[in-house]
Short mmCIF file of C-alpha atoms in Angstrom, two decimals:
data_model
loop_
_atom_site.label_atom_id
_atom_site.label_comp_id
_atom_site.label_asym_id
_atom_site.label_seq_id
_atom_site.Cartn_x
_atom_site.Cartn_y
_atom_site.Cartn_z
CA UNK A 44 -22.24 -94.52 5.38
CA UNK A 45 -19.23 -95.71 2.92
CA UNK A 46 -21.18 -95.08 0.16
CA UNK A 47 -22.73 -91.93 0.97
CA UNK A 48 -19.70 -90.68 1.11
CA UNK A 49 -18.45 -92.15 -1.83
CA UNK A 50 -21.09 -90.41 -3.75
CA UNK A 51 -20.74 -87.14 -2.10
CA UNK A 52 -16.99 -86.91 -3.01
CA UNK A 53 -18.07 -87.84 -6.36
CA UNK A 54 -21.04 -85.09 -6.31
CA UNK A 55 -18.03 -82.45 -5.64
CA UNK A 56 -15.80 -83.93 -8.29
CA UNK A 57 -18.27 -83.79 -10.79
CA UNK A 58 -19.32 -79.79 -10.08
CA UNK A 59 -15.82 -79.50 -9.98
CA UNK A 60 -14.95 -81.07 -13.46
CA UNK A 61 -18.54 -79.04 -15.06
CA UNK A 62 -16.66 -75.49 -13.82
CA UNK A 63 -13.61 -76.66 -15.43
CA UNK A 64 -15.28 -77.58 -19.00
CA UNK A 65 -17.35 -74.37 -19.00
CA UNK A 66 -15.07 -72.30 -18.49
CA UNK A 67 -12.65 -73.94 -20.82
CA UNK A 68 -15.01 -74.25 -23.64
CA UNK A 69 -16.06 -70.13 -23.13
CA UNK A 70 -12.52 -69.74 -23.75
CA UNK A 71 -11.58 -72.17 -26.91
CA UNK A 72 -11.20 -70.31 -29.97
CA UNK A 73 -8.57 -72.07 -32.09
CA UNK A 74 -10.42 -75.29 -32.88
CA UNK A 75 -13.12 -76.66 -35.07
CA UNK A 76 -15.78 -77.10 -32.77
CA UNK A 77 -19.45 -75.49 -32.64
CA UNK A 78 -20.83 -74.46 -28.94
CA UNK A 79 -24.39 -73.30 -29.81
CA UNK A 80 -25.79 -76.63 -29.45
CA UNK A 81 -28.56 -77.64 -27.02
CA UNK A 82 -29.71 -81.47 -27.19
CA UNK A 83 -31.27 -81.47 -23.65
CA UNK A 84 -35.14 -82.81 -24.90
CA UNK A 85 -32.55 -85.77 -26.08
CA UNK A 86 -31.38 -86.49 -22.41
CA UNK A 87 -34.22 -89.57 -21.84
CA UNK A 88 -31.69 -91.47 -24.31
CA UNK A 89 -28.96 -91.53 -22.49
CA UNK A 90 -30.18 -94.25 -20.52
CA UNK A 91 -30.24 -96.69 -23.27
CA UNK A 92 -27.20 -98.63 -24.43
CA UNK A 93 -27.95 -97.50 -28.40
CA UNK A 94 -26.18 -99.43 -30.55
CA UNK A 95 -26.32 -99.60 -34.40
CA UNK A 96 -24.02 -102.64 -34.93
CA UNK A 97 -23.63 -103.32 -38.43
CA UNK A 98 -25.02 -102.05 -41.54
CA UNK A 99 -27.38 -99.31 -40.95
CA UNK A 100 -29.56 -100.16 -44.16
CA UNK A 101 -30.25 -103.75 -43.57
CA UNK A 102 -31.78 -105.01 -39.98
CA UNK A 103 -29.97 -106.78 -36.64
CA UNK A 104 -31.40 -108.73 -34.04
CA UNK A 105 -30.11 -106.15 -31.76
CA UNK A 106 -33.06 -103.51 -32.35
CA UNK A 107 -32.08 -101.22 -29.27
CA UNK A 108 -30.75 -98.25 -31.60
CA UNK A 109 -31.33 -95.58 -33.92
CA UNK A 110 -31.02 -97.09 -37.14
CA UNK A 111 -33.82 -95.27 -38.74
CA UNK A 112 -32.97 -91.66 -37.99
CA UNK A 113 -29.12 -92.62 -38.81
CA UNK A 114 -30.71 -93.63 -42.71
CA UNK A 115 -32.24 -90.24 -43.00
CA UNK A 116 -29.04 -88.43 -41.70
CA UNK A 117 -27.37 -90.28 -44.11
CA UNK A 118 -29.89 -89.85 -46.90
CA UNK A 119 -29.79 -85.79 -46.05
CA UNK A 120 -25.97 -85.68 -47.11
CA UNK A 121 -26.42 -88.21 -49.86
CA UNK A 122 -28.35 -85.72 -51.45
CA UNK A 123 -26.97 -82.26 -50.47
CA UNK A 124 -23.51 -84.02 -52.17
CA UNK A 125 -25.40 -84.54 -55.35
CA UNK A 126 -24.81 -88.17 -54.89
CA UNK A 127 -26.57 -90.29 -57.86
CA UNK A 128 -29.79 -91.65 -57.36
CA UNK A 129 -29.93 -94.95 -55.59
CA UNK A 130 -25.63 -95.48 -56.09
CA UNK A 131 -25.26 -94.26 -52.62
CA UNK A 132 -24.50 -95.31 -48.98
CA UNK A 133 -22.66 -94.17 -45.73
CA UNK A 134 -23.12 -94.73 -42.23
CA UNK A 135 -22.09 -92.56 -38.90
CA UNK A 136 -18.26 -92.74 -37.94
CA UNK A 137 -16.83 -92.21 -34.73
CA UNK A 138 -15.27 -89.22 -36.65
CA UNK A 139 -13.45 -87.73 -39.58
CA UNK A 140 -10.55 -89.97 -39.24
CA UNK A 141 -12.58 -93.38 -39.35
CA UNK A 142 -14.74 -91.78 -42.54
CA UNK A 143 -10.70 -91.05 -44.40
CA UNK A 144 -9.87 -94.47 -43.44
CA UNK A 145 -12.99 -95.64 -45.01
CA UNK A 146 -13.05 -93.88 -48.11
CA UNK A 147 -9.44 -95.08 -48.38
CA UNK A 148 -10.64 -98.69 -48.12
CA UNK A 149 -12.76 -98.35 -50.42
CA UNK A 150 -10.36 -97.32 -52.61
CA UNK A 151 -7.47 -99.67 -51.91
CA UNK A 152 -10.07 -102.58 -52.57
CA UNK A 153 -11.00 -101.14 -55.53
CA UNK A 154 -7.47 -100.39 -56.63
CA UNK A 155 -5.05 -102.71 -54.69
CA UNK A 156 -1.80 -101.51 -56.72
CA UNK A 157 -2.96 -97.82 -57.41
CA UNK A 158 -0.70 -94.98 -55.85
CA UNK A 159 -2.44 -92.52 -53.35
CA UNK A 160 -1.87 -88.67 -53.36
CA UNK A 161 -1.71 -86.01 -50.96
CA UNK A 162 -0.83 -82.78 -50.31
CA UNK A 163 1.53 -81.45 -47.27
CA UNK A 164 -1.37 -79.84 -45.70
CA UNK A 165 -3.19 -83.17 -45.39
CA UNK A 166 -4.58 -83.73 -41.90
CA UNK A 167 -2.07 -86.05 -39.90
CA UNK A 168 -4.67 -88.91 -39.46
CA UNK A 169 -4.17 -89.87 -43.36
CA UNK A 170 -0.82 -90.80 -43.07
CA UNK A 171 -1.64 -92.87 -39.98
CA UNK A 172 -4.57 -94.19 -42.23
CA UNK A 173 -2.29 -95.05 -44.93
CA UNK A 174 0.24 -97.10 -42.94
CA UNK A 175 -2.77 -99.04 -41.29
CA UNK A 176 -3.90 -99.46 -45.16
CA UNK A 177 -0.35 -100.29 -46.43
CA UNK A 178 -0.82 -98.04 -49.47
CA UNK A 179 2.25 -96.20 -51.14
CA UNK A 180 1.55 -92.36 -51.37
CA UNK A 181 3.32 -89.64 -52.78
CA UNK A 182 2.86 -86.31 -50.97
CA UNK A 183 2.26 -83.26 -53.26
CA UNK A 184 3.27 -79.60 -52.62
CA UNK A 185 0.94 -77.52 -51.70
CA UNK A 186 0.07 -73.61 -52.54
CA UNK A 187 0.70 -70.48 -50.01
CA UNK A 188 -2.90 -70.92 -49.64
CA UNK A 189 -2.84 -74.45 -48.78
CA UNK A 190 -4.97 -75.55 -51.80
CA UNK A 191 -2.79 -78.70 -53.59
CA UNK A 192 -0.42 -77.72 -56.36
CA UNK A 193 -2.22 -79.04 -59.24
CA UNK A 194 0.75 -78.38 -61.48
CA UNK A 195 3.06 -80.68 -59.22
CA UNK A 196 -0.01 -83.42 -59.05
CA UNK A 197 0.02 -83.70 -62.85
CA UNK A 198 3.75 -83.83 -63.11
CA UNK A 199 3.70 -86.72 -60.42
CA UNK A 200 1.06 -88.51 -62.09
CA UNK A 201 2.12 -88.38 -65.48
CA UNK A 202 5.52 -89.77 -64.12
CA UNK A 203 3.33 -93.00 -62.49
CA UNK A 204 0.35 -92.48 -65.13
CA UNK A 205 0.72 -96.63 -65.67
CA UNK A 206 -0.64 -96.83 -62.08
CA UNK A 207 -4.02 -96.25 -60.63
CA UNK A 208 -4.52 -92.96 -59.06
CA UNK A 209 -5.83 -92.52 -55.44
CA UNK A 210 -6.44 -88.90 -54.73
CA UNK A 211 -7.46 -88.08 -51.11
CA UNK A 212 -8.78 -84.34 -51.68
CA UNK A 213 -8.79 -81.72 -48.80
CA UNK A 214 -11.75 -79.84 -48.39
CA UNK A 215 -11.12 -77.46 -45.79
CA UNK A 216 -7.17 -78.22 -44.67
CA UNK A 217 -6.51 -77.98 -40.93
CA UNK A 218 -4.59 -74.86 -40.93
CA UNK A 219 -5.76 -72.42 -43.32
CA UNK A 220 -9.49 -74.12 -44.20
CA UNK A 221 -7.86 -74.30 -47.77
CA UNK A 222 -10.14 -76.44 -50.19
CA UNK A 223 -8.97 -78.73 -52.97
CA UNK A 224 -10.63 -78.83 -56.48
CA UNK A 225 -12.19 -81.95 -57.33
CA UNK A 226 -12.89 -80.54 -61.19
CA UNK A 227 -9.49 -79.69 -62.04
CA UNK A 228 -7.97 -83.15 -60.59
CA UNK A 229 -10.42 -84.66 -62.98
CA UNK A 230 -9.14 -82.57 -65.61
CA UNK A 231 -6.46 -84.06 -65.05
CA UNK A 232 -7.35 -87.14 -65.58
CA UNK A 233 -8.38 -86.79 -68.43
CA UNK A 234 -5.68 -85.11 -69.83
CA UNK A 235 -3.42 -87.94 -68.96
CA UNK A 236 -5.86 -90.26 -70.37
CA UNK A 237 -5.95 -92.29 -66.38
CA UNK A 238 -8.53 -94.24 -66.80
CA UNK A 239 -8.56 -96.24 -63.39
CA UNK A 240 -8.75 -93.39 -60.81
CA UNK A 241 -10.60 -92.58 -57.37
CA UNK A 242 -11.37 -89.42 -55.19
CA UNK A 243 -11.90 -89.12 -51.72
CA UNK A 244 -12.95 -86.27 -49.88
CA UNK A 245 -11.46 -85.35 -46.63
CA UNK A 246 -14.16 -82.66 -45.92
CA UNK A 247 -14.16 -82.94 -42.20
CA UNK A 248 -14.88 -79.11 -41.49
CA UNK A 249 -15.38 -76.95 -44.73
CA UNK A 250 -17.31 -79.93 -46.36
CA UNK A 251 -20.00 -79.59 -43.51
CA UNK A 252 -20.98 -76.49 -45.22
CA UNK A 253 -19.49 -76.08 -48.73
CA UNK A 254 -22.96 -76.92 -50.06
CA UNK A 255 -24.26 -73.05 -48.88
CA UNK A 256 -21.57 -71.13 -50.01
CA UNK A 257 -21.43 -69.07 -52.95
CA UNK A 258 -19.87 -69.77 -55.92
CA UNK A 259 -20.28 -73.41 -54.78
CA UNK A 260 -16.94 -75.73 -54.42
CA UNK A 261 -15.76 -78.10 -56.54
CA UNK A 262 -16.14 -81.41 -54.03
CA UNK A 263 -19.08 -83.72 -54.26
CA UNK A 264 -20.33 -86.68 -56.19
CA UNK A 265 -21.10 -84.40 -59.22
CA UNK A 266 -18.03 -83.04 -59.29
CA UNK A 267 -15.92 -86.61 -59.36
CA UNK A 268 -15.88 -87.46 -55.67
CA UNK A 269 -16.11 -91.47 -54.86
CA UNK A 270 -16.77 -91.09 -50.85
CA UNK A 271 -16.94 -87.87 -48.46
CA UNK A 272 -16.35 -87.63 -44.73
CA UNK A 273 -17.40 -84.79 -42.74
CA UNK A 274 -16.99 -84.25 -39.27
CA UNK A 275 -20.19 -84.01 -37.14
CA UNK A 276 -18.88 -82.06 -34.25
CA UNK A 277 -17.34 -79.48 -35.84
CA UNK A 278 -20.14 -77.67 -37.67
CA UNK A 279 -23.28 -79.29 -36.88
CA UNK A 280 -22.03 -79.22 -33.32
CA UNK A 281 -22.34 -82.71 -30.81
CA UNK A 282 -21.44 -83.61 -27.06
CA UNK A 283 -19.80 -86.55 -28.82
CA UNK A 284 -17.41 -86.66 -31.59
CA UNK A 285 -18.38 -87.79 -34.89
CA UNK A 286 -19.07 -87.84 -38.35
CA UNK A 287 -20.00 -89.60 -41.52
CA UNK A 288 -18.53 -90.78 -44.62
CA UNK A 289 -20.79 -91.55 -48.03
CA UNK A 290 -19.54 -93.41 -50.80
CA UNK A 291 -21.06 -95.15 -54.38
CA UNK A 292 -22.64 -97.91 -53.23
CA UNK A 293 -21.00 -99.94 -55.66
CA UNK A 294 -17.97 -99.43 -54.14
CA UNK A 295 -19.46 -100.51 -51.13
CA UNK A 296 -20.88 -104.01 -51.94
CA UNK A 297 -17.04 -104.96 -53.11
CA UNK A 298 -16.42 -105.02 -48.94
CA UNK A 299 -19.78 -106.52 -47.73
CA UNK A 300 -20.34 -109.61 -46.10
CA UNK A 301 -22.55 -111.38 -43.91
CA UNK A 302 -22.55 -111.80 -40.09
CA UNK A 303 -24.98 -114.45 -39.07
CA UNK A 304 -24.26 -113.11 -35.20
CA UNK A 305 -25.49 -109.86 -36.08
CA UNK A 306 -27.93 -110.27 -38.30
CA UNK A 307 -26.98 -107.93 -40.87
CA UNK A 308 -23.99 -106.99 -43.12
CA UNK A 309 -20.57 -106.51 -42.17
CA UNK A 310 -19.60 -102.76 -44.00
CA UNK A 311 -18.24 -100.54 -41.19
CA UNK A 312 -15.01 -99.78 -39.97
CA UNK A 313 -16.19 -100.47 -36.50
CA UNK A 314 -18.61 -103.04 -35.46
CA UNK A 315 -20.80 -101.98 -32.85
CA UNK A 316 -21.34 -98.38 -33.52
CA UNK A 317 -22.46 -95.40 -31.05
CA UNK A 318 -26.21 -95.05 -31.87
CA UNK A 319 -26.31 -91.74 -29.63
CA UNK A 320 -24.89 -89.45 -32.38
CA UNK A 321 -27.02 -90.27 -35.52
CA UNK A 322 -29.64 -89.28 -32.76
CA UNK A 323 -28.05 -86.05 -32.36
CA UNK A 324 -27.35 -85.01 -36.48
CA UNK A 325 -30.87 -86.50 -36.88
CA UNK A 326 -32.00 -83.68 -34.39
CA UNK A 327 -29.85 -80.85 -35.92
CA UNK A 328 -31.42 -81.76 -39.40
CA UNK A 329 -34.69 -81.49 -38.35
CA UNK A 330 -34.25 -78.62 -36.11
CA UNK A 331 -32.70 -76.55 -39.24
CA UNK A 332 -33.69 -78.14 -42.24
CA UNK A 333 -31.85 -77.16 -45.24
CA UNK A 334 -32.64 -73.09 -44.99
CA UNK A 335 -31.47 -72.98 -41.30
CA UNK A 336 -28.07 -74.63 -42.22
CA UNK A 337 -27.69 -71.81 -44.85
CA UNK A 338 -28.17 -69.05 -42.41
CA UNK A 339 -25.65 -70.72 -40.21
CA UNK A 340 -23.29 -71.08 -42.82
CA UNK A 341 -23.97 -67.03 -43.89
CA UNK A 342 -23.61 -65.86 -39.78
CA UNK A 343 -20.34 -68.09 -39.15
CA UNK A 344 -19.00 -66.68 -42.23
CA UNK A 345 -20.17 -62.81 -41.50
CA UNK A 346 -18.17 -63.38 -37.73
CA UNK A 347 -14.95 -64.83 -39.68
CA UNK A 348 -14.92 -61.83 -42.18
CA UNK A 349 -15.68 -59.06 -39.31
CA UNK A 350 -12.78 -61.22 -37.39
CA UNK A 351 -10.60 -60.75 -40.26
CA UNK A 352 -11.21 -57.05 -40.36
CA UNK A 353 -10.68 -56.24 -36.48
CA UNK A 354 -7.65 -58.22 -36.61
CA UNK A 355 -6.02 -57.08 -39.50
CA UNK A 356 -6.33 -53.28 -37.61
CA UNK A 357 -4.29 -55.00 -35.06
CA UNK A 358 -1.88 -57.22 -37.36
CA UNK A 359 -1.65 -56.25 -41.17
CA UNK A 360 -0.50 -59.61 -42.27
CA UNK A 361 -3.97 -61.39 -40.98
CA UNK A 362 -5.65 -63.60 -43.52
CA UNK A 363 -8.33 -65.95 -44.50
CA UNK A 364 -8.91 -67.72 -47.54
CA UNK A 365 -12.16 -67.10 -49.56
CA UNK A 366 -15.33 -68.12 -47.73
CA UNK A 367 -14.04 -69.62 -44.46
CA UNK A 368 -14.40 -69.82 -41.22
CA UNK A 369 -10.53 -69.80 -39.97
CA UNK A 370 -8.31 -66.44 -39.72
CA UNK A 371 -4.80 -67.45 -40.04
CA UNK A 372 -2.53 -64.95 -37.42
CA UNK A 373 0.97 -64.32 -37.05
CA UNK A 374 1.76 -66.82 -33.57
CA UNK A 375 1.19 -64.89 -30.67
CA UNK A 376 2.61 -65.22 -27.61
CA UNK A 377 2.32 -68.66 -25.55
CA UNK A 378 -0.14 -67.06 -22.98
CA UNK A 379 -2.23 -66.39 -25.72
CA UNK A 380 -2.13 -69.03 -27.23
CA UNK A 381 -2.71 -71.09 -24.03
CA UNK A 382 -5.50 -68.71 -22.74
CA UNK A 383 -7.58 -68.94 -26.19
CA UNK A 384 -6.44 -72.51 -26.76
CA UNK A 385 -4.93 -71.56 -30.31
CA UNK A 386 -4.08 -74.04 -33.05
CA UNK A 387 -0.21 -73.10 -33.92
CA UNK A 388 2.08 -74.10 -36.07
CA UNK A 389 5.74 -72.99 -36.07
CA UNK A 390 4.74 -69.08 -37.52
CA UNK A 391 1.28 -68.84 -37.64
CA UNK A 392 -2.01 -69.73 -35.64
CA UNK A 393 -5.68 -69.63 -36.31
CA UNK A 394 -9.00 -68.71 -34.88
CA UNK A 395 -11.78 -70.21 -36.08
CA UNK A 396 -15.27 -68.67 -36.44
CA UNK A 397 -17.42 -71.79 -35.35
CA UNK A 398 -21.48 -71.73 -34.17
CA UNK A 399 -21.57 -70.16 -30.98
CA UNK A 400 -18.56 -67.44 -31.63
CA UNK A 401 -20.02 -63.80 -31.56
CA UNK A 402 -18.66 -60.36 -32.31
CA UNK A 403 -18.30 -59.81 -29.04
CA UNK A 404 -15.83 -62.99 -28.40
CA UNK A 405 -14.11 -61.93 -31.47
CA UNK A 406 -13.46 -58.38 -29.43
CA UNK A 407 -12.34 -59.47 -26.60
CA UNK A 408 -9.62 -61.66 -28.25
CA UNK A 409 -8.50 -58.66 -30.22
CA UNK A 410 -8.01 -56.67 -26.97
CA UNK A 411 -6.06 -59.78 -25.38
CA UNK A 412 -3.82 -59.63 -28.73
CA UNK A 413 -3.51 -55.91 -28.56
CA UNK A 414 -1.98 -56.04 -25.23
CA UNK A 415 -0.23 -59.00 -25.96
CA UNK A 416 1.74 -56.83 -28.31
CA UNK A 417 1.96 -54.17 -26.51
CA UNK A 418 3.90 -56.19 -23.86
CA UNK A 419 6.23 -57.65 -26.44
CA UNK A 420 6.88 -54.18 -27.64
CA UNK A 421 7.33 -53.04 -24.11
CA UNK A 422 9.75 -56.14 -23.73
CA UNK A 423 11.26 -55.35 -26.78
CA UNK A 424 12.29 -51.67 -25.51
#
């Protein structure tokens, strides 16, 4: 009897926590996260304790996983970043924080005394990553945009040019969805003659999809990058959070060693590693293919420009930098923000125009916003 009621009270918990979420997640508009997904043929896996511990190129004795879709996940990014043949290598992260940390590593091993940069509209994790890292950094000013000032990052190297250079590039800031030139840093370079140098990219949401737009970004392995992390949930769109970050193999094998416990190499942040979500980019890779992500790069971007448009009718001073998905606002009011669950900083909020926001979203927001005003107006009066 205990225990039938233990799992009835549970039962009602549970429908009560679902009506909370949906609801809540109808309703979120201000951060990076797509809603369109639908992994329910992958429910049968949930039973299984998946876990890729270890290197996902080389073999464990723990074979209950998902090692070989997480390789071709992998290998789909590898080459959609114009990585060079067979220099490659990455693995799924828990997220885009562990892939900065990584590329970071990377770097600091490679580098031990070189000097990292980064703009002010670097994503708060890095700074977090750089403590854990003990590396030195220099933060750089960034434009009204929120693109890095590549005047003041030449000026700042060529007063440390002695030093190695660590740049960790933004490719889609957390605030305006600014992105970061990867060519003109390695102009730079070169202009200062720094010949001991590394770039990571930070591409957690605009690097999911900077591949499809048009003119193409500067921010991949062809353009100078060392290692990229991307978000997975944000774009691609997961139950889970997570990500991946790819780097030059060569880089890699400096950090490798062997477990004998594990059967396989030691080159991950973590050690045992969720083997649920390379299941779930696996599926979204296959399920699109290269064409599909395109046309949901080209509808995401057609709802962020139509959102611009409504919005500036509504509030002149709205917006958005070239090809992205967030719409930068004047901060509303705190039931607005709170209703739509708004990203805000101490003037300005955003909307973002992930998978699974429509037109029709987009108009009901501007009707919220328009009486908003009109109530602060009234106020006002």
């Amino acid at each position: 009897m205990e225990k039938e009621l233990l799992i009835d009270g549970t039962s009602e918990i549970l429908k009560q926590l679902l009506a909370e979420i949906g609801a809540k997640s109808a309703m979120t508009m201000g951060y990076p996260v797509a809603k369109d997904f639908d992994f329910s043929e992958l429910l049968p896996f949930i039973k299984y304790p998946l876990n890729n511990v270890g290197d996902p190129f080389i073999p464990s004795t723990y074979t209950v996983g998902s090692r070989a879709q997480e390789k071709e996940v992998i290998g789909f990014f590898a080459e959609l970043f114009r990585a060079e043949e067979d220099n490659w290598w990455g693995y799924v992260t828990n997220g885009g924080s562990e892939g900065n940390l990584y590329g970071l590593y990377l770097a600091r091993e490679l580098y031990p005394k070189a000097i990292v940069y980064n703009s002010e509209a670097t994503h708060y994790s890095v700074q977090k990553n750089l403590h854990l890292l003990n590396m030195p950094n220099i933060t750089i000013r960034s434009q009204e945009s929120g693109e890095i000032d590549y005047d003041d990052l030449e000026k700042t190297i060529s007063i440390n040019r002695q030093m190695p250079v660590i740049i960790l590039a933004n490719i889609g800031t957390t605030m305006t969805e600014a992105r970061d030139d990867v060519g003109k840093m390695k102009t730079i370079f070169k202009k200062l003659a720094i010949q001991h140098h590394y770039i990571h990219v930070d591409g957690a949401l605009s690097g999911s999809y900077a591949a499809f737009i048009e003119p193409r970004p500067a921010f991949d392995f062809a353009d100078g990058a060392d290692s990229i992390a991307i978000s997975g949930h944000k774009f691609f769109g997961s139950p889970i959070p997570c990500g991946m970050v790819i780097a030059k193999k060569n880089h890699r094998d400096r950090i490798a060693r062997s477990i004998d416990y594990i059967g396989t190499m030691d080159t991950t942040i973590s050690g045992s590693r969720n083997g649920h979500t390379p299941l779930f980019l696996w599926y979204m890779i296959k399920k699109l293919g290269v064409e599909g992500l395109r046309k949901r790069t080209q509808k995401s971007l057609e709802v962020a420009a139509y959102a611009e448009k409504v919005l500036r009718e509504v509030e002149p001073a709205v917006w958005r930098n070239p090809s992205a998905l967030t719409v930068n606002i004047p901060k509303p009011d705190k039931a607005l923000i709170k209703k739509w669950q708004l990203a805000s900083g101490s003037d300005w909020a955003h909307i973002i125009c992930m998978p699974g926001i429509d037109k029709a979203q987009i108009d009901d927001f501007v009707e919220d916003l328009k009486l908003s005003k009109l109530n602060s107006a009234v106020l006002a009066g």
